[in-house]
Amino acid sequence: MLGLEDLEIGVMFWAGQDARKTLHAAKSFGVRAGQLGFPGELSLEGAAEKWDEALNAQQFLAVTAVCSYVGEDYTDIPSVQRTVGLVPPDTRDLRIARTKSVSDVARQLAIDCVACHIGFVPHNPEDRAYTEIRDVARDICDHCGENGQSFTLETGQEPAKVLLRFIEDVDRPNLKINFDPANMILYGTGDPIEALDLLGKYVISVHCKDGDWPPRDWPEALGTERPLGAGSVDLPRFISKLKEIGYRGILSVEREEPDPERRAADIRKAIELLKSLTGRASAAIV
């Protein structure tokens, strides 16, 4: 297995039908590790064998298996509340099964972390919907635990205090956080740097992504994602805070730009920016 350095720079990328081609594209950024996302519509039949062969052939380390689900809609906050993650009851059972299947594939790939957007956790712990999603998280944590994995929740859709209480209520040692500073800004749920003071001990993976706050005159809108360093995250302060709380894991660049050429250019610029902020002469070139 590849040994990663502290704060090594990687990328967040999504599995395609051709595993080798997908990994070749990820490695073209000069990195040797990253988070592997499994789109909801991607068949998992034979996925473990295909990705095991490709990861070994490319000498690339997937540190997290990220789940997404068919039918998710990130158009605005009401759409996210209605469709995203494991909270919506109409799609819950299928998505729980999908998450467990991704966990099983990840186990065969020696990936010890499974992540997802769980959805909007209700703020009231007495709400039936809250106790239901708490029990769902316990169930998935237990499944991941049997596979030797952490189950990580991506930040953004609830304030840090709500997420902290939820993690404490789930009460599973392998429930952790994939910290995305931009998401907290995009959803308007709080300053991500301040959130790290509350959530830091649970953070085992990080997205390096940027964005601006939602417009004040449209409360149901999401903010706008920006290239890393061009938004409101304050990346130097974010990296400094990660070091302060003792985070030593991977920094996975994520850019959700639909134009592939612009996305690739933004990722390359992001990697150069992170090199300068982490004191690296280069990313970990294979």
Short mmCIF file of C-alpha atoms in Angstrom, two decimals:
data_model
loop_
_atom_site.label_atom_id
_atom_site.label_comp_id
_atom_site.label_asym_id
_atom_site.label_seq_id
_atom_site.Cartn_x
_atom_site.Cartn_y
_atom_site.Cartn_z
CA MET A 1 0.00 0.00 0.00
CA LEU A 2 1.15 3.51 -0.76
CA GLY A 3 2.26 5.52 2.24
CA LEU A 4 0.78 9.01 2.19
CA GLU A 5 2.40 12.09 3.61
CA ASP A 6 0.70 14.48 6.03
CA LEU A 7 -1.72 16.79 4.20
CA GLU A 8 -1.02 15.08 0.89
CA ILE A 9 -2.93 16.58 -2.01
CA GLY A 10 -5.39 14.37 -3.85
CA VAL A 11 -8.57 14.65 -5.90
CA MET A 12 -12.22 13.73 -5.60
CA PHE A 13 -13.27 11.83 -8.74
CA TRP A 14 -16.20 9.74 -9.92
CA ALA A 15 -16.09 6.18 -11.16
CA GLY A 16 -16.75 5.70 -14.85
CA GLN A 17 -17.40 2.53 -16.80
CA ASP A 18 -13.70 2.33 -17.75
CA ALA A 19 -11.78 2.17 -14.47
CA ARG A 20 -8.32 2.50 -16.02
CA LYS A 21 -9.34 5.51 -18.08
CA THR A 22 -10.90 7.15 -15.02
CA LEU A 23 -7.76 6.62 -12.95
CA HIS A 24 -5.51 7.81 -15.76
CA ALA A 25 -7.46 11.08 -15.78
CA ALA A 26 -7.12 11.41 -11.99
CA LYS A 27 -3.39 10.70 -12.10
CA SER A 28 -2.90 13.28 -14.84
CA PHE A 29 -3.18 15.93 -12.10
CA GLY A 30 0.05 14.64 -10.57
CA VAL A 31 -1.53 12.97 -7.55
CA ARG A 32 -1.42 9.41 -6.33
CA ALA A 33 -4.50 9.28 -4.09
CA GLY A 34 -8.04 10.50 -3.85
CA GLN A 35 -11.66 9.86 -3.01
CA LEU A 36 -13.51 7.51 -5.35
CA GLY A 37 -17.18 8.33 -5.89
CA PHE A 38 -19.73 5.79 -7.06
CA PRO A 39 -22.57 7.51 -8.96
CA GLY A 40 -26.00 6.20 -8.05
CA GLU A 41 -26.69 4.99 -11.58
CA LEU A 42 -23.40 3.04 -11.84
CA SER A 43 -23.82 -0.73 -11.64
CA LEU A 44 -21.73 -2.28 -8.88
CA GLU A 45 -21.73 -5.71 -10.51
CA GLY A 46 -18.09 -6.68 -11.01
CA ALA A 47 -16.97 -3.27 -9.70
CA ALA A 48 -14.66 -4.64 -7.02
CA GLU A 49 -12.68 -6.79 -9.44
CA LYS A 50 -12.48 -4.07 -12.08
CA TRP A 51 -11.39 -1.33 -9.69
CA ASP A 52 -8.98 -3.55 -7.78
CA GLU A 53 -7.16 -4.35 -10.99
CA ALA A 54 -7.09 -0.71 -12.10
CA LEU A 55 -5.97 0.70 -8.74
CA ASN A 56 -3.14 -1.80 -8.52
CA ALA A 57 -2.09 -1.29 -12.13
CA GLN A 58 -2.06 2.49 -11.71
CA GLN A 59 -0.55 2.40 -8.20
CA PHE A 60 -3.28 4.73 -7.00
CA LEU A 61 -4.75 4.80 -3.49
CA ALA A 62 -8.48 5.34 -3.03
CA VAL A 63 -8.91 6.56 0.55
CA THR A 64 -12.70 6.96 0.58
CA ALA A 65 -15.66 5.43 -1.26
CA VAL A 66 -18.26 8.16 -1.74
CA CYS A 67 -21.94 7.29 -2.30
CA SER A 68 -24.40 9.29 -4.33
CA TYR A 69 -27.94 8.25 -5.14
CA VAL A 70 -30.30 8.19 -8.10
CA GLY A 71 -32.84 11.00 -7.93
CA GLU A 72 -30.84 13.54 -5.92
CA ASP A 73 -31.47 17.17 -6.90
CA TYR A 74 -29.18 19.99 -5.79
CA THR A 75 -31.04 22.81 -7.57
CA ASP A 76 -31.96 24.67 -4.37
CA ILE A 77 -32.44 24.01 -0.66
CA PRO A 78 -36.04 22.70 -0.88
CA SER A 79 -34.94 20.26 -3.61
CA VAL A 80 -32.04 19.08 -1.48
CA GLN A 81 -34.30 18.63 1.54
CA ARG A 82 -36.75 16.61 -0.55
CA THR A 83 -34.34 14.39 -2.51
CA VAL A 84 -30.83 14.14 -1.07
CA GLY A 85 -29.30 11.43 1.04
CA LEU A 86 -30.89 9.00 3.47
CA VAL A 87 -33.40 11.35 5.10
CA PRO A 88 -36.17 11.24 2.43
CA PRO A 89 -38.38 8.31 3.50
CA ASP A 90 -39.59 7.26 0.04
CA THR A 91 -36.10 6.37 -1.20
CA ARG A 92 -34.51 5.45 2.12
CA ASP A 93 -34.56 1.65 1.96
CA LEU A 94 -33.07 1.50 -1.53
CA ARG A 95 -30.37 4.01 -0.58
CA ILE A 96 -29.49 2.17 2.62
CA ALA A 97 -29.02 -0.98 0.54
CA ARG A 98 -26.94 0.94 -1.99
CA THR A 99 -24.72 2.39 0.74
CA LYS A 100 -24.11 -1.05 2.19
CA SER A 101 -23.29 -2.39 -1.27
CA VAL A 102 -20.75 0.40 -1.81
CA SER A 103 -19.29 -0.46 1.59
CA ASP A 104 -18.93 -4.09 0.52
CA VAL A 105 -17.20 -3.09 -2.72
CA ALA A 106 -14.94 -0.74 -0.77
CA ARG A 107 -13.96 -3.53 1.62
CA GLN A 108 -12.73 -5.60 -1.31
CA LEU A 109 -10.66 -2.60 -2.42
CA ALA A 110 -9.17 -2.14 1.08
CA ILE A 111 -10.90 1.25 1.39
CA ASP A 112 -11.54 1.91 5.06
CA CYS A 113 -13.88 4.89 4.76
CA VAL A 114 -17.37 5.26 3.24
CA ALA A 115 -18.93 8.71 2.84
CA CYS A 116 -22.20 10.31 1.77
CA HIS A 117 -24.47 13.30 2.15
CA ILE A 118 -26.91 11.92 4.69
CA GLY A 119 -29.38 14.72 3.93
CA PHE A 120 -30.90 17.47 6.08
CA VAL A 121 -30.85 16.20 9.66
CA PRO A 122 -33.86 17.64 11.55
CA HIS A 123 -32.85 20.15 14.23
CA ASN A 124 -35.30 18.84 16.83
CA PRO A 125 -34.04 15.60 18.44
CA GLU A 126 -37.61 14.83 19.55
CA ASP A 127 -38.79 14.81 15.95
CA ARG A 128 -39.65 11.32 14.71
CA ALA A 129 -37.72 12.02 11.51
CA TYR A 130 -34.64 12.72 13.64
CA THR A 131 -34.82 9.43 15.51
CA GLU A 132 -35.42 7.57 12.26
CA ILE A 133 -32.30 8.97 10.57
CA ARG A 134 -30.33 8.44 13.79
CA ASP A 135 -31.23 4.76 13.64
CA VAL A 136 -30.35 4.61 9.94
CA ALA A 137 -26.92 6.04 10.73
CA ARG A 138 -26.44 3.44 13.47
CA ASP A 139 -27.37 0.65 11.06
CA ILE A 140 -24.93 1.81 8.39
CA CYS A 141 -22.19 2.44 10.95
CA ASP A 142 -22.60 -1.13 12.17
CA HIS A 143 -22.40 -2.49 8.62
CA CYS A 144 -19.32 -0.40 7.84
CA GLY A 145 -17.81 -1.44 11.16
CA GLU A 146 -18.12 -5.09 10.18
CA ASN A 147 -16.16 -4.18 7.05
CA GLY A 148 -13.48 -2.38 9.09
CA GLN A 149 -14.61 1.04 7.90
CA SER A 150 -15.62 4.44 9.15
CA PHE A 151 -18.87 5.96 7.93
CA THR A 152 -18.36 9.66 7.27
CA LEU A 153 -20.96 12.39 6.91
CA GLU A 154 -20.20 15.30 4.63
CA THR A 155 -20.68 18.73 6.18
CA GLY A 156 -22.90 21.48 4.89
CA GLN A 157 -26.59 20.77 5.25
CA GLU A 158 -26.82 21.51 8.97
CA PRO A 159 -25.02 23.84 11.40
CA ALA A 160 -22.01 22.41 13.22
CA LYS A 161 -23.88 22.20 16.55
CA VAL A 162 -26.66 20.12 14.99
CA LEU A 163 -24.18 17.77 13.34
CA LEU A 164 -22.21 17.41 16.57
CA ARG A 165 -25.33 16.52 18.57
CA PHE A 166 -26.36 14.03 15.88
CA ILE A 167 -22.98 12.28 15.96
CA GLU A 168 -23.12 12.09 19.74
CA ASP A 169 -26.68 10.71 19.61
CA VAL A 170 -25.79 8.05 17.04
CA ASP A 171 -23.10 6.96 19.48
CA ARG A 172 -20.96 4.86 17.18
CA PRO A 173 -17.15 5.09 17.34
CA ASN A 174 -16.78 4.81 13.57
CA LEU A 175 -19.11 7.71 12.70
CA LYS A 176 -16.84 10.48 11.42
CA ILE A 177 -16.87 13.61 9.24
CA ASN A 178 -15.79 14.39 5.71
CA PHE A 179 -15.33 18.14 6.11
CA ASP A 180 -16.26 20.30 3.12
CA PRO A 181 -15.82 23.99 3.99
CA ALA A 182 -17.53 25.23 0.84
CA ASN A 183 -20.72 23.32 1.57
CA MET A 184 -21.24 25.17 4.84
CA ILE A 185 -21.04 28.42 2.91
CA LEU A 186 -23.17 27.21 -0.01
CA TYR A 187 -25.95 26.15 2.39
CA GLY A 188 -25.47 29.17 4.64
CA THR A 189 -25.07 27.02 7.75
CA GLY A 190 -22.09 28.71 9.36
CA ASP A 191 -18.45 29.70 9.22
CA PRO A 192 -16.49 26.54 8.33
CA ILE A 193 -13.40 27.63 10.24
CA GLU A 194 -15.38 28.07 13.44
CA ALA A 195 -17.09 24.73 12.77
CA LEU A 196 -13.73 22.97 12.84
CA ASP A 197 -13.30 23.99 16.48
CA LEU A 198 -16.47 22.05 17.33
CA LEU A 199 -16.12 19.13 14.93
CA GLY A 200 -12.37 18.75 14.55
CA LYS A 201 -11.95 15.53 16.53
CA TYR A 202 -14.36 13.74 14.17
CA VAL A 203 -12.80 14.97 10.91
CA ILE A 204 -10.92 12.22 9.06
CA SER A 205 -11.16 13.53 5.50
CA VAL A 206 -11.39 16.92 3.85
CA HIS A 207 -12.63 18.40 0.60
CA CYS A 208 -10.82 21.45 -0.70
CA LYS A 209 -13.61 23.33 -2.44
CA ASP A 210 -14.69 26.97 -2.49
CA GLY A 211 -17.88 28.94 -2.89
CA ASP A 212 -19.85 32.06 -2.05
CA TRP A 213 -22.78 32.53 0.33
CA PRO A 214 -26.40 32.32 -0.87
CA PRO A 215 -28.03 35.61 -1.92
CA ARG A 216 -29.68 37.30 1.05
CA ASP A 217 -32.85 38.08 -0.89
CA TRP A 218 -33.47 34.43 -1.84
CA PRO A 219 -33.54 32.30 1.33
CA GLU A 220 -34.17 29.03 -0.52
CA ALA A 221 -31.20 29.42 -2.85
CA LEU A 222 -27.84 27.73 -2.58
CA GLY A 223 -24.64 29.70 -2.87
CA THR A 224 -22.36 29.49 -5.89
CA GLU A 225 -19.36 27.20 -6.13
CA ARG A 226 -16.12 28.93 -7.14
CA PRO A 227 -12.62 27.80 -8.13
CA LEU A 228 -10.49 27.14 -5.07
CA GLY A 229 -9.21 30.43 -3.68
CA ALA A 230 -11.82 32.53 -5.51
CA GLY A 231 -14.68 32.10 -3.03
CA SER A 232 -15.45 32.87 0.60
CA VAL A 233 -13.75 29.94 2.35
CA ASP A 234 -10.52 31.86 3.07
CA LEU A 235 -8.28 28.95 2.16
CA PRO A 236 -5.11 30.10 3.99
CA ARG A 237 -7.12 30.37 7.21
CA PHE A 238 -8.73 26.98 6.55
CA ILE A 239 -5.40 25.20 6.02
CA SER A 240 -3.97 26.91 9.09
CA LYS A 241 -6.94 25.74 11.18
CA LEU A 242 -6.56 22.16 9.91
CA LYS A 243 -2.95 22.19 11.07
CA GLU A 244 -3.99 23.72 14.40
CA ILE A 245 -6.48 20.93 15.16
CA GLY A 246 -3.94 18.28 14.22
CA TYR A 247 -5.47 17.10 10.94
CA ARG A 248 -2.94 15.12 8.93
CA GLY A 249 -5.10 13.43 6.30
CA ILE A 250 -5.51 13.93 2.59
CA LEU A 251 -6.65 17.21 1.03
CA SER A 252 -9.01 16.14 -1.75
CA VAL A 253 -9.61 18.82 -4.36
CA GLU A 254 -13.24 18.82 -5.50
CA ARG A 255 -14.53 20.95 -8.36
CA GLU A 256 -18.12 20.55 -9.55
CA GLU A 257 -17.71 22.45 -12.82
CA PRO A 258 -19.71 20.86 -15.68
CA ASP A 259 -17.30 21.94 -18.43
CA PRO A 260 -14.52 19.29 -18.38
CA GLU A 261 -11.76 21.53 -19.71
CA ARG A 262 -12.52 24.32 -17.25
CA ARG A 263 -12.86 21.79 -14.44
CA ALA A 264 -9.44 20.30 -15.21
CA ALA A 265 -7.83 23.74 -15.38
CA ASP A 266 -9.41 24.74 -12.06
CA ILE A 267 -8.19 21.53 -10.39
CA ARG A 268 -4.63 22.13 -11.60
CA LYS A 269 -4.71 25.68 -10.25
CA ALA A 270 -6.16 24.41 -6.97
CA ILE A 271 -3.34 21.91 -6.58
CA GLU A 272 -0.74 24.63 -7.16
CA LEU A 273 -2.45 26.83 -4.57
CA LEU A 274 -2.50 24.01 -2.03
CA LYS A 275 1.18 23.31 -2.65
CA SER A 276 2.00 26.89 -1.75
CA LEU A 277 -0.13 26.80 1.40
CA THR A 278 1.12 23.43 2.66
CA GLY A 279 4.77 24.12 1.89
CA ARG A 280 5.06 21.36 -0.69
CA ALA A 281 7.46 21.77 -3.56
CA SER A 282 5.15 19.51 -5.53
CA ALA A 283 2.16 17.26 -5.19
CA ALA A 284 2.98 13.61 -4.65
CA ILE A 285 3.91 12.66 -8.20
CA VAL A 286 3.85 8.96 -9.01
#
